[in-house]
Amino acid sequence: MMVSYCKKSSAEWFIEQLNVENAKLLAFFLVIGFIGYHGILHLRYGPDSCTWLLSSGRYKGDHEWQPYGCMLHKYSKTDARRCLRYLAFWGKYNSFAFIGDSRLEQLYEYFIGVLKTRLDLETSYSTVEHRTNNTYVDRKLRLSVTFIKSNDVSRTMVEQFRNWQHTDKPPSVIVATTGLELLKNRNTTDLVLEEYKRNLTHLVQAIDSLAERNTQVLWKLMESVDTSKLKNEFKKISNVDIEAYNRAAIEILTHSAVKVWSSPRLVSSGAAAADGVSLSRTALRHSAQILLNMFCNDHMNFNDGSCCAQPEPYTQLQICTFALFLLCAVYVLVRSARAWWSDWRRGRRRSPSSSATTPLVARDRSPGEDADPATTPPSGLSPAAALARLGAIMAYFYLCDRTNFFMKENKYYSEWSFWLPVGYVFALGLFFTEASRSSKILHREQTDEWKGWMQLVILIYQVTGASKVLPIYMLVRALVSAYLFLTGYGHFYYTWNTGDTGLVRYFRVIFRLNFLTVVLCLTMNRPYQFYSFIPLVSFWYTLMFVIFALPPHITQASSHTAETRPYQYLYITLKVIGLLTIVTVLYMSEVFFQKIFVTRPWKALFVNADDDIHQWWLRWKQDRYSVAYGIMFALARQAAGGAAERAGGAAALLALAALATYLAFALLCSSAVDCDEVHSYAACVPVVAYAALRNGGGGLRARHSALFARVGGVALELFASHSHIWLAADTHGVLVLLPAAPALNLLLTSYIFACAAHEIRALTAAVLPLAVPDDWRLVLRNLAIFLAVLVPIGIHDGMF
């Protein structure tokens, strides 16, 4: 009898392929594709981001200029003078020369306006004026800025370049342009353009000679005019003629060492002044900023200025870390090759019939035979294979954030750029709702959901740079408090139900929290405090664990009797009072706080890259009571029993009033410092209010957002890694894999980012049993090994 099988449709087959493993495989091929794409870009256009800065870009909104592929630092007067002062300290003479027409004179005047201080406060500079040029000098900064009038590539311009060529101290930067007056006074013909080209060729030899002496020569292409506003003699100027002169300049100067500065044409587009010819203040501001970024970025190393800046050099520790990952990869490959060779030879000795009916992958192993790490399925990866995969992911992290291989752009905030994605995320989360396995208050799926949507909002907050808006900052502070609240709630709930306060439990939680962070510290060359939230959660969990582990001990909930249960509530109440006392004592004396946390060797865990503990103090005190609030809420829930789940409409109305009160507080805030202080006491108000609303009825508790819950399951990995493969430049910028398409780029980087976080979580789970075994003695052994490895690193970094 023949059995007929129903053939699957293309749609059914496609749906079957939509799984996590295939999603991560697609992310892997996307990464390989983008590496190839950017490699081609570097081969074709070169890796110098100064070329991008000077040639192309776009406006973000109405007033934010974004260069192509790199980050533009906004130089204030203080930043600009600090740069020049630093260079002067090292003996460099900061000399700028502008030679050209009236538009370049506008830029010269704006540029010195950025640099000079008030006349009555600064007497170290002078201005020398001549008939055709002006010179601004600041002796303290060893600064000279000169403007030379030249309406044509005349003998004056050629001789001036030759003078600079033979002088002992040529200018550091020369900006030249001309042609506007020619357009006003002459008709643009082929003969005129040929003459213009011949004159430009007289500059090439001098430009090349100056470039060999580290002088940067920029030829600024002419900006377009607004023909509808032109008056009098300027009516003869047309943008077609301007483009003809620009093409002529590019044709000649491309073969020299000059840098063609074409981005001012884009900056000034649609931003001409009232007469249609002069440059607007916006165009001048952006052009001056481009000059300062070109000149200063590589010396000042601002985190938000990657244009013209060299990448951070790698360290010996990074080399050793990646060498260890490479060793794991080689070990796995060798084991895989040996297993394949063994199976191949065994297959050749079998008969054709037996080999056909006995697949190699199904070969039985004896009870004592080890599983081959190369053939172990992804769900059961060996620690060596997991570390090899983790090393590949860290190499991608390093390529994204510690090199200039991939592009970076500045963040951009607007009301729409923040609130629109937030609304879209919540709509998407509500779409993926499912029935929950439990209907208790704050069950596991609900807390994962809570962590998930909070993490997504925080990521949107980070990518849009919304921290500059105080009400949004305060609302996000409430989300951070909620995460710490859930930390206290969850760990107390676990301890209350299991009574487990053993070392194995502690080190498993600490390993889960810190494994990725420690790896990132080693591979990305960043201090532990750079991943600010991870140290905060680790500290509060450690303090809470110590207090719970001290006698009197909390016993397992199932063993509580009517006589012992009140004592258990008394014990936990005393422990919470002790926790609050410790926190209050540390807060009341900042000097005492610093003496504890700046003690070696653990000082290195609490200071930033500048060896400053102030940031840790600020973060610690902002949410100093949030963990205790979570413990007290969990304790109240246990004491209330079923009554808590039967809370009615009055509790919901009270919760709504509490949320409205905190929202009004956030909107009315006028000082971040004062509001943070109030928030540290009031953090429980929005958190408890949300928990009450979310659990206001059995129907609400019985369903949850599967999307948010999945995100909440990898929230730790998302938070720790977002600054390297989603954002860039220490969270100051945005990673760009697909230039000139910001929306699509964000979708692609987010997809790769989510897949990487999910994979890292799986790899952490694979390494966990080896790092933290079930036997506490083996755990102490591994801790001793870890400390033994850490001691040389600490000595090298000055921890001891």
Coordinates of N, CA, C and O in Angstrom, one line a residue, residues 501-622:
T501 N 20.9 30.3 51.1 CA 21.8 31.4 51.2 C 23.3 30.9 51.2 O 24.2 31.4 51.8
G502 N 23.4 29.9 50.3 CA 24.7 29.3 50.2 C 25.6 30.0 49.2 O 25.2 30.8 48.4
L503 N 26.9 29.6 49.3 CA 27.9 30.2 48.4 C 27.7 29.9 46.9 O 27.9 30.8 46.1
V504 N 27.2 28.7 46.6 CA 27.0 28.3 45.2 C 25.9 29.3 44.6 O 26.1 29.8 43.5
R505 N 24.8 29.5 45.4 CA 23.8 30.4 44.9 C 24.3 31.8 44.6 O 24.1 32.4 43.6
Y506 N 25.1 32.3 45.6 CA 25.7 33.6 45.5 C 26.6 33.8 44.2 O 26.4 34.7 43.4
F507 N 27.5 32.8 44.1 CA 28.4 33.0 43.0 C 27.8 32.7 41.6 O 28.2 33.2 40.6
R508 N 26.7 31.9 41.6 CA 26.0 31.8 40.3 C 25.3 33.1 39.9 O 25.4 33.4 38.7
V509 N 24.7 33.8 40.8 CA 24.1 35.0 40.5 C 25.2 36.1 40.1 O 25.0 36.8 39.1
I510 N 26.3 36.1 40.8 CA 27.3 37.1 40.5 C 28.0 36.8 39.2 O 28.3 37.7 38.4
F511 N 28.1 35.5 38.9 CA 28.7 35.1 37.6 C 27.8 35.5 36.5 O 28.2 36.0 35.4
R512 N 26.5 35.2 36.7 CA 25.5 35.5 35.6 C 25.5 37.1 35.4 O 25.3 37.5 34.3
L513 N 25.6 37.9 36.4 CA 25.6 39.3 36.3 C 26.9 39.8 35.6 O 26.8 40.8 34.9
N514 N 28.0 39.2 35.9 CA 29.3 39.8 35.6 C 30.1 39.2 34.6 O 31.2 39.7 34.2
F515 N 29.7 38.0 34.1 CA 30.6 37.3 33.1 C 30.8 38.1 31.9 O 32.0 38.4 31.5
L516 N 29.8 38.6 31.3 CA 29.9 39.4 30.1 C 30.6 40.7 30.4 O 31.5 41.1 29.6
T517 N 30.3 41.3 31.5 CA 30.9 42.6 31.8 C 32.4 42.5 32.0 O 33.2 43.3 31.5
V518 N 32.9 41.4 32.7 CA 34.3 41.2 32.9 C 35.0 41.0 31.5 O 36.1 41.5 31.2
V519 N 34.4 40.2 30.7 CA 34.9 39.9 29.3 C 35.0 41.2 28.5 O 36.0 41.5 27.9
L520 N 34.0 42.1 28.6 CA 34.0 43.3 27.9 C 35.1 44.3 28.5 O 35.8 45.0 27.7
C521 N 35.3 44.2 29.8 CA 36.4 45.0 30.4 C 37.7 44.6 29.8 O 38.6 45.5 29.5
L522 N 37.9 43.3 29.7 CA 39.2 42.8 29.2 C 39.4 43.1 27.7 O 40.5 43.4 27.2
T523 N 38.3 42.9 26.9 CA 38.5 43.1 25.4 C 38.3 44.5 24.9 O 38.9 44.9 23.9
M524 N 37.5 45.3 25.6 CA 37.2 46.7 25.2 C 38.1 47.7 25.9 O 38.0 48.9 25.6
N525 N 38.9 47.3 26.9 CA 39.7 48.2 27.6 C 38.9 49.3 28.3 O 39.2 50.5 28.2
R526 N 37.9 48.9 29.0 CA 37.1 49.8 29.8 C 37.0 49.4 31.2 O 37.1 48.2 31.6
P527 N 36.9 50.4 32.2 CA 36.9 50.1 33.6 C 35.5 49.4 33.9 O 34.5 49.6 33.2
Y528 N 35.5 48.8 35.0 CA 34.2 48.1 35.5 C 33.1 49.1 35.6 O 31.9 48.8 35.3
Q529 N 33.4 50.3 36.1 CA 32.3 51.3 36.3 C 31.7 51.8 35.0 O 30.7 52.5 35.0
F530 N 32.4 51.5 33.9 CA 31.8 52.0 32.6 C 30.5 51.3 32.4 O 29.5 52.0 31.8
Y531 N 30.3 50.1 32.8 CA 29.0 49.4 32.7 C 28.3 49.6 34.0 O 28.0 48.7 34.8
S532 N 27.9 50.9 34.2 CA 27.5 51.4 35.5 C 26.4 50.6 36.2 O 26.4 50.4 37.5
F533 N 25.4 50.1 35.5 CA 24.3 49.4 36.1 C 24.7 48.0 36.7 O 24.2 47.6 37.7
I534 N 25.6 47.4 36.0 CA 26.0 46.0 36.4 C 26.7 46.1 37.8 O 26.4 45.3 38.7
P535 N 27.7 47.0 38.0 CA 28.3 47.1 39.4 C 27.2 47.5 40.4 O 27.3 47.0 41.6
L536 N 26.3 48.3 40.0 CA 25.2 48.7 41.0 C 24.4 47.5 41.5 O 24.2 47.3 42.7
V537 N 23.9 46.7 40.5 CA 23.1 45.5 40.9 C 24.0 44.5 41.6 O 23.5 43.9 42.6
S538 N 25.2 44.3 41.2 CA 26.1 43.4 41.9 C 26.3 43.8 43.3 O 26.3 42.9 44.2
F539 N 26.6 45.1 43.6 CA 26.8 45.6 44.9 C 25.6 45.3 45.8 O 25.7 44.8 46.9
W540 N 24.4 45.7 45.3 CA 23.2 45.6 46.1 C 22.8 44.1 46.4 O 22.4 43.8 47.4
Y541 N 23.1 43.2 45.4 CA 22.8 41.8 45.6 C 23.8 41.3 46.7 O 23.4 40.5 47.5
T542 N 25.1 41.7 46.6 CA 26.0 41.2 47.6 C 25.7 41.7 49.0 O 25.7 40.9 49.9
L543 N 25.3 42.9 49.1 CA 24.9 43.4 50.5 C 23.7 42.7 51.0 O 23.6 42.3 52.1
M544 N 22.7 42.5 50.1 CA 21.5 41.8 50.5 C 21.8 40.3 50.8 O 21.2 39.8 51.8
F545 N 22.7 39.7 50.1 CA 23.0 38.3 50.4 C 23.7 38.2 51.7 O 23.4 37.3 52.5
V546 N 24.6 39.1 52.0 CA 25.3 39.0 53.3 C 24.3 39.2 54.4 O 24.4 38.4 55.4
I547 N 23.4 40.1 54.3 CA 22.4 40.3 55.4 C 21.5 39.1 55.6 O 21.2 38.7 56.7
F548 N 21.1 38.5 54.4 CA 20.2 37.3 54.5 C 21.0 36.1 55.1 O 20.4 35.3 55.7
A549 N 22.3 36.0 54.8 CA 23.1 34.9 55.2 C 23.5 34.9 56.7 O 23.7 33.9 57.3
L550 N 23.5 36.1 57.3 CA 23.8 36.3 58.7 C 22.6 35.7 59.5 O 21.5 35.8 59.2
P551 N 22.9 35.1 60.7 CA 21.9 34.6 61.5 C 21.1 35.8 62.1 O 21.7 36.9 62.3
P552 N 19.8 35.6 62.5 CA 19.0 34.3 62.4 C 18.7 34.1 60.9 O 18.3 35.0 60.2
H553 N 18.7 32.8 60.5 CA 18.5 32.4 59.1 C 17.1 32.3 58.8 O 16.2 32.0 59.6
I554 N 16.8 32.6 57.5 CA 15.4 32.4 57.0 C 15.3 31.0 56.5 O 16.1 30.6 55.6
T555 N 14.3 30.3 57.0 CA 14.1 28.9 56.6 C 13.2 28.8 55.4 O 12.5 29.8 55.0
Q556 N 13.1 27.6 54.8 CA 12.3 27.4 53.6 C 10.8 27.6 53.9 O 10.4 27.2 55.0
A557 N 10.1 28.2 53.0 CA 8.7 28.6 53.3 C 7.9 27.4 53.6 O 6.9 27.4 54.4
S558 N 8.1 26.2 52.9 CA 7.3 25.0 53.1 C 7.5 24.5 54.5 O 6.6 23.7 54.9
S559 N 8.5 24.8 55.2 CA 8.8 24.3 56.6 C 8.2 25.2 57.7 O 8.4 24.9 58.8
H560 N 7.6 26.4 57.3 CA 7.1 27.3 58.3 C 5.8 26.7 58.9 O 5.0 26.2 58.2
T561 N 5.7 26.8 60.2 CA 4.5 26.4 60.9 C 3.9 27.6 61.5 O 4.4 28.8 61.4
A562 N 2.7 27.4 62.0 CA 1.9 28.6 62.6 C 2.7 29.2 63.7 O 2.6 30.4 64.0
E563 N 3.6 28.4 64.4 CA 4.3 29.0 65.5 C 5.6 29.7 65.0 O 6.0 30.7 65.6
T564 N 6.3 29.1 64.0 CA 7.5 29.7 63.6 C 7.4 30.8 62.6 O 8.3 31.6 62.4
R565 N 6.2 30.9 61.9 CA 6.1 31.9 60.8 C 6.2 33.3 61.3 O 6.9 34.1 60.7
P566 N 5.6 33.7 62.5 CA 5.8 35.1 63.0 C 7.3 35.4 63.2 O 7.7 36.5 63.0
Y567 N 8.0 34.4 63.7 CA 9.5 34.7 63.9 C 10.2 34.9 62.6 O 11.1 35.7 62.6
Q568 N 9.8 34.2 61.5 CA 10.4 34.5 60.3 C 10.2 35.9 59.8 O 11.1 36.6 59.2
Y569 N 8.9 36.4 60.0 CA 8.6 37.8 59.6 C 9.5 38.8 60.5 O 9.9 39.8 60.0
L570 N 9.7 38.4 61.8 CA 10.5 39.2 62.6 C 11.9 39.3 62.2 O 12.6 40.3 62.1
Y571 N 12.4 38.1 61.8 CA 13.8 38.0 61.3 C 14.1 38.9 60.1 O 15.0 39.7 60.0
I572 N 13.1 38.8 59.1 CA 13.3 39.5 57.9 C 13.1 41.0 58.2 O 13.8 41.9 57.5
T573 N 12.3 41.4 59.1 CA 12.1 42.8 59.4 C 13.4 43.3 60.0 O 13.8 44.5 59.7
L574 N 14.0 42.6 60.9 CA 15.3 43.0 61.5 C 16.4 43.2 60.5 O 17.2 44.1 60.5
K575 N 16.4 42.3 59.5 CA 17.4 42.3 58.4 C 17.1 43.5 57.5 O 18.1 44.2 57.1
V576 N 15.9 43.9 57.3 CA 15.6 45.0 56.4 C 16.0 46.3 57.2 O 16.6 47.2 56.6
I577 N 15.7 46.3 58.5 CA 16.1 47.5 59.3 C 17.7 47.6 59.3 O 18.2 48.7 59.2
G578 N 18.4 46.5 59.4 CA 19.8 46.5 59.3 C 20.3 47.0 57.9 O 21.3 47.8 57.9
L579 N 19.6 46.6 56.9 CA 20.0 47.1 55.5 C 19.8 48.6 55.4 O 20.7 49.3 54.9
L580 N 18.7 49.1 55.9 CA 18.4 50.5 55.9 C 19.4 51.3 56.7 O 19.8 52.4 56.4
T581 N 19.8 50.7 57.8 CA 20.8 51.4 58.7 C 22.1 51.6 58.0 O 22.7 52.6 58.1
I582 N 22.6 50.5 57.4 CA 23.9 50.5 56.7 C 23.8 51.6 55.6 O 24.8 52.4 55.5
V583 N 22.8 51.6 54.8 CA 22.6 52.5 53.7 C 22.6 53.9 54.2 O 23.3 54.8 53.7
T584 N 21.9 54.2 55.3 CA 21.8 55.6 55.8 C 23.1 56.0 56.4 O 23.5 57.2 56.2
V585 N 23.8 55.2 57.1 CA 25.1 55.6 57.6 C 26.1 55.9 56.5 O 26.8 56.9 56.5
L586 N 26.1 55.1 55.4 CA 27.0 55.4 54.3 C 26.6 56.7 53.6 O 27.5 57.4 53.2
Y587 N 25.3 56.9 53.5 CA 24.9 58.2 52.8 C 25.2 59.4 53.7 O 25.5 60.5 53.1
M588 N 25.1 59.3 55.0 CA 25.2 60.5 55.8 C 26.6 61.0 55.8 O 26.9 62.2 56.1
S589 N 27.6 60.2 55.5 CA 29.0 60.6 55.5 C 29.6 60.2 54.1 O 30.0 59.1 54.0
E590 N 29.8 61.2 53.2 CA 30.4 60.9 52.0 C 31.9 60.5 52.2 O 32.5 59.7 51.5
V591 N 32.5 61.1 53.2 CA 33.9 60.9 53.5 C 34.1 59.4 53.9 O 35.0 58.7 53.4
F592 N 33.2 58.9 54.8 CA 33.2 57.6 55.3 C 33.0 56.6 54.1 O 33.6 55.6 53.9
F593 N 32.0 57.0 53.2 CA 31.7 56.2 52.0 C 33.0 56.0 51.2 O 33.3 54.9 50.7
Q594 N 33.7 57.1 50.9 CA 34.8 57.1 50.1 C 36.0 56.3 50.7 O 36.7 55.6 50.0
K595 N 36.1 56.4 52.0 CA 37.2 55.6 52.7 C 37.0 54.1 52.5 O 37.9 53.3 52.4
I596 N 35.7 53.7 52.5 CA 35.4 52.3 52.3 C 35.7 51.8 50.9 O 36.4 50.8 50.6
F597 N 35.2 52.6 49.9 CA 35.2 52.2 48.5 C 36.5 52.5 47.8 O 36.7 52.0 46.7
V598 N 37.3 53.4 48.3 CA 38.6 53.6 47.7 C 39.8 52.8 48.3 O 40.9 53.1 48.0
T599 N 39.4 51.9 49.2 CA 40.4 51.0 49.8 C 40.9 50.0 48.7 O 40.1 49.4 48.0
R600 N 42.2 49.9 48.6 CA 42.7 48.9 47.7 C 42.6 47.5 48.3 O 42.6 47.3 49.5
P601 N 42.4 46.4 47.5 CA 42.4 46.4 46.0 C 41.1 46.6 45.3 O 41.1 46.7 44.1
W602 N 40.0 46.7 46.1 CA 38.7 46.7 45.4 C 38.3 48.2 44.9 O 37.3 48.4 44.3
K603 N 39.2 49.1 45.2 CA 39.0 50.5 44.7 C 38.8 50.4 43.2 O 38.0 51.2 42.6
A604 N 39.5 49.6 42.4 CA 39.4 49.5 41.0 C 38.0 49.2 40.5 O 37.7 49.5 39.4
L605 N 37.2 48.6 41.4 CA 35.8 48.2 41.0 C 34.9 49.4 41.0 O 33.8 49.3 40.5
F606 N 35.3 50.5 41.7 CA 34.4 51.6 41.9 C 34.8 52.9 41.3 O 34.1 53.9 41.5
V607 N 36.0 53.0 40.7 CA 36.4 54.2 40.1 C 36.3 54.2 38.6 O 36.3 53.1 38.0
N608 N 36.2 55.3 38.0 CA 36.1 55.3 36.5 C 37.5 55.4 35.9 O 38.5 55.3 36.6
A609 N 37.5 55.7 34.6 CA 38.8 55.7 33.9 C 39.7 56.8 34.4 O 40.9 56.8 34.3
D610 N 39.2 57.9 35.0 CA 39.9 59.0 35.6 C 40.3 58.8 37.0 O 40.7 59.7 37.7
D611 N 40.1 57.6 37.5 CA 40.4 57.2 38.9 C 39.6 58.1 39.9 O 40.0 58.5 41.0
D612 N 38.3 58.3 39.5 CA 37.4 59.2 40.3 C 36.2 58.3 40.7 O 35.6 57.6 39.9
I613 N 35.9 58.5 42.0 CA 34.8 57.7 42.6 C 33.5 58.4 42.7 O 32.4 57.9 43.1
H614 N 33.5 59.7 42.2 CA 32.3 60.5 42.3 C 31.1 60.0 41.6 O 30.0 60.1 42.1
Q615 N 31.3 59.4 40.4 CA 30.2 58.9 39.6 C 29.6 57.7 40.4 O 28.3 57.5 40.3
W616 N 30.4 56.9 41.0 CA 29.8 55.7 41.8 C 29.0 56.3 42.9 O 27.9 55.7 43.3
W617 N 29.5 57.3 43.6 CA 28.7 57.9 44.7 C 27.4 58.4 44.2 O 26.4 58.2 44.9
L618 N 27.4 59.1 43.1 CA 26.1 59.7 42.6 C 25.1 58.5 42.3 O 23.9 58.6 42.6
R619 N 25.6 57.5 41.5 CA 24.7 56.4 41.1 C 24.2 55.7 42.3 O 23.0 55.2 42.4
W620 N 25.1 55.5 43.3 CA 24.7 54.7 44.5 C 23.6 55.4 45.3 O 22.7 54.8 45.7
K621 N 23.8 56.7 45.5 CA 22.8 57.4 46.4 C 21.5 57.6 45.7 O 20.5 57.8 46.4
Q622 N 21.5 57.7 44.4 CA 20.2 57.9 43.7 C 19.2 56.8 43.9 O 18.0 57.1 44.0

